[in-house]
Coordinates of C-alpha atoms in Angstrom, one line a residue:
M659 CA 0.0 0.0 0.4
S660 CA 1.4 3.5 -0.8
P661 CA 1.6 5.7 1.9
G662 CA 0.7 8.8 0.0
L663 CA -2.7 7.4 -0.8
P664 CA -5.8 8.5 1.3
P665 CA -7.7 5.6 2.9
V666 CA -10.5 4.0 1.0
V667 CA -14.0 2.8 2.0
P668 CA -14.6 -0.9 1.2
S669 CA -17.6 -0.3 -0.6
V670 CA -16.0 2.1 -2.6
T671 CA -13.1 -0.3 -3.7
A672 CA -15.4 -3.2 -4.2
E673 CA -18.0 -1.0 -6.8
L674 CA -14.8 0.1 -8.7
V675 CA -13.5 -3.7 -9.4
A676 CA -17.3 -5.0 -9.9
A677 CA -17.6 -2.3 -12.9
L678 CA -14.5 -3.3 -14.9
S679 CA -14.7 -5.7 -17.2
P680 CA -13.4 -9.2 -17.6
R681 CA -10.7 -8.5 -19.5
L682 CA -9.7 -5.1 -17.0
R683 CA -10.1 -7.8 -14.3
K684 CA -7.1 -9.6 -15.4
R685 CA -5.2 -6.9 -15.6
L686 CA -5.9 -5.1 -12.5
D687 CA -3.3 -6.6 -10.3
A688 CA -0.3 -5.7 -12.7
G689 CA -2.3 -1.9 -12.7
V690 CA -2.2 -2.1 -8.9
T691 CA 1.6 -2.8 -8.9
K692 CA 2.3 -0.1 -11.7
L693 CA 0.4 2.5 -9.7
L694 CA 2.3 2.1 -6.9
A695 CA 5.4 2.6 -8.6
R696 CA 4.3 6.3 -9.1
P697 CA 4.5 9.5 -7.6
A698 CA 1.6 10.7 -5.6
A699 CA 1.2 14.6 -4.4
R700 CA -0.9 15.8 -2.1
D701 CA -2.5 18.7 -1.6
G702 CA -4.6 19.6 1.1
D703 CA -7.5 16.8 0.8
T704 CA -6.5 15.8 -3.2
V705 CA -3.8 13.5 -4.1
R706 CA -3.0 13.2 -7.5
I707 CA -1.3 10.4 -9.3
A708 CA 0.4 10.4 -12.5
V709 CA -0.7 7.3 -14.5
D710 CA 1.5 8.8 -17.2
D711 CA 2.5 12.1 -18.8
D712 CA -1.0 12.9 -20.1
T713 CA -3.0 10.8 -17.5
D714 CA -3.8 11.8 -13.9
V715 CA -5.6 9.9 -11.1
V716 CA -6.9 12.3 -8.8
L717 CA -8.8 11.0 -5.2
N718 CA -10.5 13.5 -2.9
A719 CA -10.5 12.8 0.4
P720 CA -12.8 15.4 2.7
G721 CA -11.4 14.6 6.0
G722 CA -9.1 12.3 4.8
T723 CA -11.1 9.4 3.7
V724 CA -12.7 8.4 0.4
T725 CA -16.0 7.9 1.0
S726 CA -17.6 7.4 -2.6
A727 CA -16.8 6.0 -6.0
D728 CA -17.4 9.7 -7.5
A729 CA -14.4 10.4 -5.5
I730 CA -11.7 9.0 -7.8
H731 CA -11.7 10.5 -11.1
C732 CA -9.3 9.6 -13.9
G733 CA -8.6 11.6 -16.9
C734 CA -8.2 8.6 -19.4
L735 CA -10.2 7.7 -22.3
L736 CA -12.1 4.2 -20.5
A737 CA -13.1 6.5 -17.4
P738 CA -15.4 6.4 -15.6
D739 CA -15.0 2.2 -15.6
C740 CA -11.3 2.5 -16.4
L741 CA -8.6 0.4 -14.5
H742 CA -6.8 3.5 -13.1
R743 CA -10.0 4.2 -10.7
A744 CA -10.0 0.7 -9.7
A745 CA -5.9 0.2 -9.0
A746 CA -6.3 3.8 -7.2
A747 CA -9.0 2.4 -4.9
S748 CA -6.9 -1.3 -4.7
A749 CA -3.7 0.6 -3.7
A750 CA -4.8 2.9 -0.8
P751 CA -5.6 1.6 2.7
V752 CA -8.7 0.3 3.7
A753 CA -10.9 3.1 5.7
D754 CA -13.3 1.9 8.5
P755 CA -16.8 3.6 7.1
D756 CA -18.1 3.6 10.5
A757 CA -15.3 5.1 13.0
A758 CA -14.8 8.9 13.1
P759 CA -11.3 9.6 13.2
A760 CA -9.6 9.5 16.8
S761 CA -9.0 13.4 17.1
E762 CA -12.8 14.0 17.0
A763 CA -14.5 14.7 20.4
P764 CA -16.8 12.2 21.6
P765 CA -20.1 12.6 23.1
T766 CA -20.7 13.6 26.4
G767 CA -24.0 12.9 27.3
G768 CA -24.7 9.6 29.1
A769 CA -26.3 8.0 26.6
E770 CA -24.7 5.2 24.3
E771 CA -23.9 5.4 21.0
T772 CA -25.8 3.2 18.5
T773 CA -24.4 -0.2 18.4
A774 CA -25.0 -3.2 15.8
A775 CA -27.5 -4.7 18.3
E776 CA -29.6 -1.8 18.5
S777 CA -29.7 -1.1 14.8
S778 CA -30.4 -4.8 13.6
A779 CA -34.3 -5.7 13.4
T780 CA -34.1 -8.1 16.4
P781 CA -31.8 -6.3 19.4
A782 CA -29.6 -8.6 21.5
D783 CA -30.1 -9.6 25.1
G784 CA -26.7 -9.6 26.3
A785 CA -22.6 -9.9 25.9
G786 CA -20.3 -10.3 28.8
E787 CA -17.0 -9.4 29.2
S788 CA -15.5 -10.9 26.3
A789 CA -18.3 -9.4 23.9
A790 CA -17.4 -6.3 25.2
R791 CA -13.7 -6.6 24.4
D792 CA -13.5 -8.4 21.3
T793 CA -16.0 -6.7 19.0
E794 CA -15.1 -2.9 19.7
V795 CA -14.2 -1.2 16.5
P796 CA -11.2 1.1 16.4
P797 CA -11.1 3.8 13.6
T798 CA -8.4 1.9 11.8
G799 CA -11.2 -1.0 11.1
R800 CA -8.4 -3.3 13.3
T801 CA -9.5 -5.7 15.7
G802 CA -8.3 -7.9 18.5
E803 CA -4.7 -7.4 19.4
E804 CA -3.9 -5.6 16.2
A805 CA -5.9 -3.2 17.5
A806 CA -4.3 -2.9 20.7
R807 CA -1.1 -2.8 19.3
T808 CA -2.0 0.0 17.2
S809 CA -4.5 2.4 17.0
E810 CA -6.5 2.3 20.4
P811 CA -4.7 -0.1 23.1
A812 CA -7.1 -0.9 26.1
P813 CA -6.6 -0.1 29.2
T814 CA -4.7 -2.8 31.8
G815 CA -4.7 -2.3 35.5
G816 CA -4.5 -4.9 38.7
G817 CA -7.2 -7.1 38.7
E818 CA -10.2 -5.5 40.4
G819 CA -8.4 -2.1 39.7
T820 CA -9.4 -2.1 36.2
A821 CA -12.0 0.3 34.4
P822 CA -15.4 -1.2 34.4
R823 CA -16.9 -1.7 31.0
A824 CA -19.6 0.8 30.4
S825 CA -20.9 -1.5 27.7
E826 CA -21.5 -4.6 28.8
P827 CA -25.4 -5.3 29.0
A828 CA -27.3 -6.9 31.5
S829 CA -27.4 -10.4 31.3
A830 CA -29.7 -12.4 28.8
G831 CA -32.1 -13.7 31.8
G832 CA -32.8 -9.7 32.8
A833 CA -34.5 -9.0 35.7
G834 CA -37.5 -10.3 34.7
G835 CA -36.6 -13.7 34.0
A836 CA -35.6 -16.1 31.5
A837 CA -35.5 -14.4 27.9
V838 CA -36.5 -16.0 24.5
A839 CA -33.3 -17.2 23.0
E840 CA -32.8 -14.7 19.9
T841 CA -31.2 -15.6 16.6
A842 CA -29.7 -13.9 13.8
T843 CA -31.9 -12.4 11.5
E844 CA -31.9 -13.3 7.4
A845 CA -30.2 -10.9 6.3
Q846 CA -26.9 -11.2 9.2
R847 CA -27.0 -15.2 8.2
T848 CA -27.1 -14.2 4.2
A849 CA -24.1 -11.7 5.4
A850 CA -22.1 -13.9 7.2
R851 CA -21.9 -16.8 4.8
A852 CA -20.9 -14.0 2.2
V853 CA -18.5 -13.1 4.6
F854 CA -17.5 -16.9 5.1
D855 CA -17.3 -18.0 1.5
A856 CA -15.3 -14.7 0.4
A857 CA -12.5 -15.2 3.1
A858 CA -12.6 -18.9 2.0
A859 CA -11.6 -18.1 -1.3
V860 CA -8.7 -15.9 0.1
L861 CA -7.6 -18.7 1.9
E862 CA -7.8 -21.1 -0.9
A863 CA -5.2 -18.8 -3.2
G864 CA -3.0 -17.4 0.1
A865 CA -1.4 -14.2 0.4
D866 CA 0.6 -14.7 -2.6
G867 CA -2.5 -15.5 -5.0
A868 CA -5.2 -13.3 -3.4
G869 CA -5.2 -10.3 -5.9
A870 CA -7.6 -7.2 -6.2
V871 CA -10.1 -9.2 -7.8
L872 CA -10.6 -11.5 -4.3
Q873 CA -9.2 -8.5 -2.3
A874 CA -12.4 -7.1 -3.4
E875 CA -14.8 -9.2 -3.2
L876 CA -14.1 -9.8 0.7
L877 CA -14.6 -5.6 0.9
H878 CA -17.7 -6.0 -0.7
A879 CA -18.8 -9.4 1.7
A880 CA -17.3 -6.8 4.5
H881 CA -19.7 -4.1 3.4
T882 CA -22.7 -6.0 3.4
A883 CA -21.9 -7.5 7.0
R884 CA -21.7 -3.7 8.0
L885 CA -25.2 -2.8 6.4
A886 CA -26.6 -6.2 8.0
G887 CA -25.6 -5.1 11.7
L888 CA -22.2 -7.4 11.9
P889 CA -19.7 -5.0 12.4
R890 CA -17.5 -7.5 13.6
A891 CA -17.5 -9.2 10.6
A892 CA -17.1 -6.8 8.6
A893 CA -13.8 -5.4 10.7
A894 CA -12.4 -8.9 10.5
A895 CA -12.6 -9.2 6.8
V896 CA -11.0 -5.6 6.5
S897 CA -8.4 -6.8 8.7
V898 CA -7.7 -9.9 6.2
V899 CA -7.3 -7.4 3.1
T900 CA -5.2 -5.4 5.0
G901 CA -2.8 -8.0 6.2
V902 CA -3.2 -9.7 2.6
R903 CA -2.1 -6.3 0.8
A904 CA 1.1 -6.0 3.6
A905 CA 2.3 -9.2 2.6
R906 CA 1.9 -9.0 -1.3
T907 CA 3.6 -5.4 -1.0
A908 CA 6.5 -6.5 1.3
D909 CA 5.3 -4.3 4.0
P910 CA 8.1 -4.4 7.0
G911 CA 5.4 -4.4 9.4
Y912 CA 3.7 -7.1 7.7
R913 CA 3.3 -10.5 10.1
L914 CA 2.0 -13.8 8.9
T915 CA 1.0 -14.6 12.4
D916 CA -1.0 -11.3 12.8
L917 CA -2.7 -12.2 8.6
A918 CA -3.4 -15.6 9.8
G919 CA -5.3 -14.2 13.6
A920 CA -7.4 -12.2 11.4
L921 CA -8.3 -14.8 9.0
A922 CA -9.5 -17.2 11.9
D923 CA -11.5 -14.6 13.3
A924 CA -13.3 -13.8 10.2
L925 CA -13.6 -16.9 9.2
G926 CA -14.8 -18.0 13.0
V927 CA -17.2 -15.4 13.6
A928 CA -18.6 -15.8 9.9
H929 CA -18.9 -19.9 10.4
R930 CA -20.2 -19.4 13.8
L931 CA -22.9 -16.2 13.7
P932 CA -25.5 -17.7 12.1
H933 CA -26.5 -20.7 14.5
A934 CA -25.8 -18.2 17.9
T935 CA -28.3 -17.3 20.4
G936 CA -28.5 -15.0 23.2
P937 CA -25.1 -13.6 24.6
D938 CA -23.1 -15.6 21.9
L939 CA -25.0 -13.9 18.7
T940 CA -24.7 -10.5 20.9
A941 CA -20.9 -11.3 20.8
L942 CA -20.4 -12.1 17.2
R943 CA -22.6 -9.3 15.8
G944 CA -20.3 -6.7 17.8
T945 CA -20.7 -2.7 18.1
V946 CA -19.5 -0.3 15.8
R947 CA -18.5 2.4 18.3
Q948 CA -17.2 2.4 21.9
P949 CA -19.9 4.4 24.3
Y950 CA -19.1 6.9 25.9
R951 CA -20.5 7.4 29.7
P952 CA -19.9 10.4 32.9
D953 CA -17.4 9.5 34.8
G954 CA -17.4 12.3 37.2
S955 CA -14.2 13.8 38.4
L956 CA -11.0 12.1 38.3
R957 CA -7.6 12.4 39.1
L958 CA -4.9 11.0 37.0
Y959 CA -0.9 10.4 37.1
G960 CA 0.8 10.1 33.9
L961 CA 2.6 6.6 32.9
F962 CA 3.7 6.7 29.5
S963 CA 3.0 7.7 26.0
E964 CA 3.5 5.5 23.0
P965 CA 3.3 6.4 19.0
V966 CA 0.4 4.6 17.0
L967 CA 1.6 3.9 13.4
T968 CA -0.6 1.4 11.4
A969 CA -0.9 -0.1 8.2
T970 CA -4.1 1.6 7.5
G971 CA -3.1 5.0 7.5
Y972 CA -3.6 6.4 10.6
A973 CA -0.7 7.8 13.2
G974 CA -0.7 10.0 16.0
A975 CA 0.0 8.7 20.1
V976 CA -1.9 7.6 23.0
T977 CA -0.6 8.6 26.6
W978 CA -1.4 6.4 29.6
T979 CA -2.3 7.7 32.8
A980 CA -3.8 6.1 35.9
D981 CA -5.9 7.0 38.7
A982 CA -5.7 6.6 42.6
H983 CA -7.2 3.1 42.6
G984 CA -5.1 1.5 39.9
R985 CA -7.4 2.0 36.8
L986 CA -5.9 3.0 33.7
Y987 CA -7.2 5.9 31.1
T988 CA -6.0 6.4 27.9
V989 CA -5.9 10.1 26.1
S990 CA -5.4 9.4 22.3
D991 CA -4.6 11.7 19.0
V992 CA -5.0 9.3 16.2
A993 CA -5.8 10.7 12.6
P994 CA -4.6 10.0 9.0
G995 CA -0.8 10.0 8.3
G996 CA 2.2 8.7 8.0
P997 CA 5.8 8.4 10.6
A998 CA 6.0 12.2 10.9
R999 CA 2.6 12.3 12.8
A1000 CA 3.3 9.6 14.8
T1001 CA 6.5 11.4 16.0
G1002 CA 5.1 14.6 16.1
A1003 CA 1.7 13.8 17.7
A1004 CA 3.8 13.3 20.9
D1005 CA 4.3 17.4 21.3
R1006 CA 0.5 18.1 20.6
A1007 CA -1.3 19.5 22.9
V1008 CA -4.0 17.2 24.6
R1009 CA -7.4 17.7 23.5
I1010 CA -9.3 17.3 27.0
G1011 CA -10.7 21.0 28.5
D1012 CA -8.5 23.8 28.6
T1013 CA -5.0 22.1 29.3
S1014 CA -1.7 23.0 27.5
L1015 CA -0.4 19.8 28.1
T1016 CA 1.0 17.9 25.3
H1017 CA 1.1 14.4 25.5
R1018 CA 4.6 14.0 26.7
E1019 CA 4.0 16.1 29.2
L1020 CA 1.2 14.5 30.3
S1021 CA 3.4 11.2 30.6
R1022 CA 5.1 12.7 33.3
A1023 CA 2.9 15.2 34.9
G1024 CA -0.6 14.6 36.1
L1025 CA -4.3 15.8 35.1
A1026 CA -7.3 16.6 37.0
V1027 CA -10.4 16.4 35.2
S1028 CA -14.2 17.1 36.0
G1029 CA -17.2 16.1 34.0
A1030 CA -15.0 13.3 32.8
T1031 CA -16.6 10.8 30.0
V1032 CA -14.6 7.2 29.7
S1033 CA -15.6 4.7 27.1
P1034 CA -15.3 1.4 28.2
T1035 CA -11.6 0.7 27.0
G1036 CA -10.7 3.6 29.4
R1037 CA -10.6 6.0 26.6
L1038 CA -11.4 9.7 27.9
G1039 CA -13.9 11.8 25.7
A1040 CA -13.2 15.2 24.9
G1041 CA -16.6 16.6 24.8
A1042 CA -17.7 20.4 25.6
G1043 CA -18.4 19.5 29.0
V1044 CA -15.2 18.3 30.1
R1045 CA -12.9 19.9 32.3
A1046 CA -9.1 19.1 32.9
V1047 CA -5.9 21.0 34.4
R1048 CA -2.6 20.2 34.9
A1049 CA -1.6 18.8 38.2
P1050 CA 1.4 17.3 39.8
G1051 CA 2.6 13.9 38.5
V1052 CA 4.0 10.9 40.8
S1053 CA 7.3 8.7 39.6
W1054 CA 6.5 5.1 39.2
R1055 CA 7.9 3.7 42.5
S1056 CA 5.5 5.9 44.5
E1057 CA 1.6 5.6 45.4
P1058 CA -0.5 5.0 43.7
L1059 CA 1.7 4.0 40.1
D1060 CA 3.7 1.9 42.5
R1061 CA 1.1 -0.7 43.0
L1062 CA 0.8 -1.4 39.6
W1063 CA 4.3 -3.5 40.1
E1064 CA 3.4 -5.0 43.0
V1065 CA 1.2 -7.6 40.8
P1066 CA 3.1 -10.6 40.4
A1067 CA 4.0 -11.5 36.7
A1068 CA 1.8 -14.6 36.9
E1069 CA -1.1 -12.8 37.5
Q1070 CA -1.1 -10.2 35.3
V1071 CA -0.5 -13.1 32.4
A1072 CA -3.2 -14.8 33.3
R1073 CA -5.5 -12.1 33.1
V1074 CA -4.2 -11.0 29.5
L1075 CA -4.9 -14.6 28.2
N1076 CA -8.4 -14.8 30.1
G1077 CA -9.6 -11.6 28.2
G1078 CA -8.3 -8.7 30.2
P1079 CA -5.8 -5.8 28.7
D1080 CA -2.5 -7.1 27.5
L1081 CA -0.2 -4.3 29.0
L1082 CA 2.5 -6.3 31.9
F1083 CA 3.8 -3.6 34.7
L1084 CA 7.3 -5.9 35.1
E1085 CA 10.5 -5.7 37.2
A1086 CA 13.6 -7.0 35.6
T1087 CA 17.0 -7.3 35.6
V1088 CA 19.1 -6.4 31.8
L1089 CA 20.9 -9.6 31.2
G1090 CA 22.1 -8.5 27.4
T1091 CA 21.1 -9.4 23.8
V1092 CA 19.7 -12.6 22.4
R1093 CA 21.3 -13.6 19.1
G1094 CA 20.8 -16.2 16.4
T1095 CA 17.1 -14.9 16.7
A1096 CA 15.0 -12.9 13.8
D1097 CA 15.2 -10.0 15.5
D1098 CA 17.5 -8.6 18.3
A1099 CA 15.5 -9.6 21.6
L1100 CA 16.9 -7.8 24.9
L1101 CA 16.9 -10.8 27.9
A1102 CA 16.2 -9.8 31.1
D1103 CA 15.5 -11.3 34.4
C1104 CA 11.8 -11.1 35.6
A1105 CA 11.6 -13.2 39.1
G1106 CA 13.7 -15.9 37.8
L1107 CA 12.0 -16.1 34.1
A1108 CA 14.6 -15.6 31.3
L1109 CA 12.3 -12.9 29.9
R1110 CA 12.5 -12.0 26.2
L1111 CA 11.6 -8.3 25.4
S1112 CA 11.3 -7.0 21.7
T1113 CA 10.5 -4.0 19.8
A1114 CA 7.1 -2.7 19.7
H1115 CA 7.2 -1.5 16.1
D1116 CA 9.7 -2.2 13.3
D1117 CA 9.3 1.1 11.5
P1118 CA 13.0 2.4 11.5
A1119 CA 11.4 5.9 12.0
L1120 CA 10.8 5.3 15.4
P1121 CA 13.3 4.5 18.1
Y1122 CA 12.2 1.4 19.6
R1123 CA 14.8 -0.8 18.1
D1124 CA 17.9 1.9 18.7
N1125 CA 16.3 1.9 22.4
L1126 CA 16.6 -1.8 23.2
R1127 CA 19.8 -2.0 21.5
L1128 CA 21.2 0.8 23.9
L1129 CA 19.4 -1.1 26.8
A1130 CA 20.9 -4.2 26.0
A1131 CA 24.2 -3.0 26.7
A1132 CA 23.3 -1.4 30.6
G1133 CA 23.9 -5.2 31.7
G1134 CA 22.8 -5.7 35.5
S1135 CA 20.7 -2.9 35.7
R1136 CA 17.5 -3.8 37.5
L1137 CA 14.4 -1.3 36.2
R1138 CA 10.8 -1.0 36.0
I1139 CA 9.4 -1.7 32.5
V1140 CA 6.2 -1.6 30.9
A1141 CA 5.4 -3.9 28.1
R1142 CA 2.7 -6.0 26.3
L1143 CA 2.5 -9.4 26.1
A1144 CA 3.3 -11.2 23.1
P1145 CA 1.6 -14.7 23.8
G1146 CA 4.2 -18.0 22.8
P1147 CA 5.9 -21.0 24.2
L1148 CA 8.6 -18.7 25.8
P1149 CA 7.9 -15.7 28.3
R1150 CA 8.1 -12.6 25.5
A1151 CA 6.3 -9.2 25.7
L1152 CA 6.7 -5.9 23.6
L1153 CA 8.9 -3.5 25.3
L1154 CA 7.1 0.0 25.3
A1155 CA 8.2 1.9 28.4
A1156 CA 11.1 1.8 31.1
E1157 CA 13.0 3.6 33.7
H1158 CA 16.1 5.8 32.9
P1159 CA 18.9 3.3 33.1
S1160 CA 21.2 5.9 35.0
D1161 CA 19.0 8.6 36.0
A1162 CA 16.8 7.2 39.1
G1163 CA 13.1 8.6 38.9
A1164 CA 13.2 9.4 35.4
R1165 CA 11.2 7.3 32.5
V1166 CA 11.8 6.5 29.0
D1167 CA 8.9 6.4 26.2
L1168 CA 11.1 3.6 24.1
G1169 CA 9.1 4.7 21.0
L1170 CA 9.4 8.6 21.4
D1171 CA 12.5 9.7 23.6
R1172 CA 15.9 8.7 22.2
L1173 CA 18.6 7.2 24.5
R1174 CA 22.3 7.7 23.8
H1175 CA 25.5 6.4 25.1
A1176 CA 25.7 9.4 27.6
D1177 CA 22.2 8.1 29.3
L1178 CA 23.6 4.4 30.3
P1179 CA 25.4 4.1 33.8
T1180 CA 29.1 4.9 34.1
G1181 CA 31.3 1.8 32.7
A1182 CA 28.7 0.0 31.4
A1183 CA 29.2 -2.4 28.2
A1184 CA 27.0 -4.9 26.4
P1185 CA 27.5 -8.5 28.4
P1186 CA 28.4 -11.5 26.3
A1187 CA 25.4 -12.7 24.8
P1188 CA 23.7 -15.3 27.2
T1189 CA 23.0 -18.6 26.3
V1190 CA 19.0 -19.6 26.4
P1191 CA 16.4 -21.4 24.5
T1192 CA 16.7 -20.6 21.0
G1193 CA 13.0 -21.4 19.8
D1194 CA 9.9 -23.0 20.0
E1195 CA 10.8 -26.5 20.7
A1196 CA 6.8 -27.6 21.1
P1197 CA 5.9 -30.4 18.3
L1198 CA 2.9 -27.9 18.3
H1199 CA 4.8 -26.4 15.2
L1200 CA 4.4 -29.3 12.9
L1201 CA 0.6 -28.3 13.3
R1202 CA 1.4 -24.8 13.2
R1203 CA 3.6 -24.4 10.1
R1204 CA 1.1 -26.2 8.1
V1205 CA -1.5 -23.5 9.1
H1206 CA 1.1 -20.8 8.4
Q1207 CA 2.1 -21.6 5.2
T1208 CA -1.8 -22.1 4.0
V1209 CA -2.3 -18.2 4.8
S1210 CA 1.0 -17.5 2.5
G1211 CA 0.3 -20.3 -0.5
G1212 CA -2.8 -21.4 -0.5
R1213 CA -4.2 -24.7 -0.7
G1214 CA -1.4 -26.0 -3.3
V1215 CA 1.2 -25.3 -0.6
L1216 CA 0.2 -28.4 1.3
A1217 CA 0.4 -30.7 -1.5
L1218 CA 4.3 -29.9 -1.4
A1219 CA 4.2 -30.9 2.5
G1220 CA 7.2 -33.0 3.5
D1221 CA 6.7 -36.1 5.3
Q1222 CA 3.1 -36.4 6.5
A1223 CA 3.5 -39.6 8.3
G1224 CA 6.2 -38.5 9.9
D1225 CA 4.7 -35.1 11.4
R1226 CA 1.8 -37.5 12.4
A1227 CA 3.4 -39.8 13.9
R1228 CA 5.8 -37.6 16.3
L1229 CA 2.6 -35.4 17.5
R1230 CA 0.9 -38.7 18.7
R1231 CA 4.2 -39.7 20.4
L1232 CA 4.4 -36.5 22.0
G1233 CA 1.2 -37.1 23.3
L1234 CA -0.7 -34.6 20.7
T1235 CA -3.6 -37.0 19.2
T1236 CA -5.5 -33.7 18.4
A1237 CA -3.3 -32.0 16.8
G1238 CA -2.4 -35.1 14.5
D1239 CA -5.6 -35.6 13.8
L1240 CA -6.4 -32.1 12.9
L1241 CA -3.1 -32.6 10.5
D1242 CA -4.7 -35.7 9.0
D1243 CA -7.9 -33.6 7.9
L1244 CA -5.9 -30.4 6.7
H1245 CA -4.2 -32.3 4.5
A1246 CA -7.2 -34.7 3.5
A1247 CA -9.3 -31.2 2.9
A1248 CA -6.6 -29.7 0.4
A1249 CA -6.3 -32.8 -1.5
D1250 CA -10.0 -33.3 -2.1
R1251 CA -10.5 -32.9 -5.5
S1252 CA -13.2 -35.0 -7.1
R1253 CA -13.3 -35.4 -11.2
D1254 CA -16.3 -35.9 -13.2
T1255 CA -17.4 -38.6 -15.9
F1256 CA -14.5 -37.7 -18.3
G1257 CA -11.4 -37.2 -15.4
R1258 CA -11.7 -33.1 -15.5
L1259 CA -11.2 -31.6 -11.7
L1260 CA -14.0 -30.0 -10.2
P1261 CA -14.1 -27.3 -8.1
A1262 CA -12.9 -27.3 -5.2
D1263 CA -14.8 -27.2 -2.3
T1264 CA -13.3 -24.6 -0.6
A1265 CA -15.8 -24.2 2.3
H1266 CA -15.0 -27.8 3.8
F1267 CA -10.9 -27.0 3.3
A1268 CA -11.6 -23.5 5.3
R1269 CA -13.7 -25.4 8.2
A1270 CA -11.0 -28.0 8.2
W1271 CA -8.2 -25.1 8.5
L1272 CA -10.4 -23.3 11.1
A1273 CA -10.2 -26.3 13.2
A1274 CA -6.4 -26.5 13.0
A1275 CA -6.1 -22.9 13.7
V1276 CA -8.4 -22.8 16.8
Y1277 CA -6.7 -25.7 18.2
T1278 CA -3.3 -24.2 17.6
D1279 CA -4.4 -21.0 19.1
T1280 CA -6.0 -22.8 21.9
V1281 CA -2.9 -24.9 22.8
E1282 CA -0.1 -22.0 22.6
R1283 CA -2.0 -20.1 25.1
A1284 CA -2.0 -22.9 27.3
L1285 CA 1.8 -22.9 26.7
C1286 CA 2.1 -19.5 27.4
A1287 CA 0.6 -19.8 30.5
S1288 CA 2.8 -22.5 31.6
A1289 CA 5.8 -20.4 30.3
W1290 CA 5.2 -17.8 33.4
G1291 CA 3.6 -19.9 35.6
A1292 CA -0.1 -18.7 34.9
A1293 CA -3.2 -20.7 35.0
P1294 CA -5.7 -19.0 32.5
A1295 CA -9.3 -20.6 33.4
D1296 CA -10.2 -20.4 29.3
V1297 CA -7.6 -23.1 28.6
P1298 CA -9.2 -26.5 28.8
A1299 CA -8.0 -29.2 31.1
G1300 CA -5.8 -31.7 29.5
A1301 CA -5.1 -29.4 26.0
L1302 CA -1.2 -29.5 27.1
T1303 CA 0.5 -33.0 28.1
P1304 CA 3.1 -32.9 30.3
A1305 CA 4.8 -34.7 27.1
A1306 CA 4.6 -31.5 25.1
R1307 CA 6.0 -29.0 27.7

């Protein structure tokens, strides 16, 4: 995706691709590649791309987003049904048509914003904690863990101190007794099937083969799902398209595991929704926007700030604060932009009340807020009725912030794995850099655990990697850190902020501040690379690599797989019998190609293959969560008993 192009809502891309003739559809991928190589010139809300010496494509994006097909113009003779308009929309980031920019002031009243359940023909009765967590749609159209790492991180805290989720409805039974189980509407079932079929087609082709036409079909399904009141399915489908485009354009921020997770989410939601009832249906429908509710007066203490830079063209900063009870609140400034906005937003004034504090200043100071409005994830509103003034801050080792680090690491990890916020507040001793890995992870001793700390973002415009390498030279330093859990079979987290290695009481926002060699303790030198386990040795990787290979190369890649019988035998020998059975099913579904009377191959059953892949992906994720819990000494309640055998550990 071109960083110079404004985001385009899914319906626009789907409409322009659908208008192409079959001949032009075959040339669309080549047209996207050619367009991405051309320079884009921005003038206010207008972006102009010179296709050649005589032809320009113009994208009009009032408010930063292209919201209609008429906003994309082309000067060629085949316009408006030309290849250039469809290529421009296919090359641009995907926008969320429902979410307002993060910098907009949210509502100040106590009424909730419209949710998907309320807008559908038959409103649902209840959701529960997991529904509120999984279905909030951030401004970038991304969901789940990816959103937490980018545009709108969720609040975190120690156990009971976490901010309440205002959007949780009452239980399905309600005060008046048992309610009649609700089912999805016919329009919602049809939309869910469309999302499943389109996502299955992308899985069939793999990221390498899922060109602009398949992407447009999935975007059309996402648009249909949104109109049917299914924002969670729509957002999941958009996340798949974003991941596929990142893979095909060699985006440095692309992660195969993220795309696999997005595909599993899209297929899983679409597969379950037609048969769901009650609270489960509410969770699968999702909500369009985060509601804001009054929260009275707040006295907040700054914790840290982190930059936001997403693959969908949004950038800015999020500042984390905590109140006297350990509940966490965020103040964000996220809007369309690139690396320059991500690094510059920290020095912009916070958009709450009349305060002139910048995000960088707030991360070390405090804030007194009256008439506060708060979203379920702890994001502070900036409506006209909100008043805020600067207040003194405290160090991480002073009350009330000190209590965040008093919660044992295992308890914090269990909270994350059970669906809670994903920040960890840890105290660790720096040991050095782990060599021989995909990235130069920083190794630290955290209460006896060999903890790997990795960069939270790989963009070279952000100082994460340089700061991590300098911290590795401060061997022996014991620091308090803030990190985001990275689930896996070894203790691992993404480093966000840390105490200053030589200035007691100071802190460093590792995505915004740059450490220097002079900041290291006197006489500090990089210690020898420690010897630690080098990777995931659990046999589960025999199944997981097939799951990931399918996402990358499609069904055909399984035909080139190695010794299937050997993999199955090893899984079963080490106690992972279910994994062996799922591997069998996955290969059988990939090879299931029937022939007609004349020996010609019949069309593949993409739905059957998608279900086999989804079963393997869900199982792998469940056992990996158990491995992660075991590595940290935690015990998540939602991991089924027996999912992890002693032999697999």
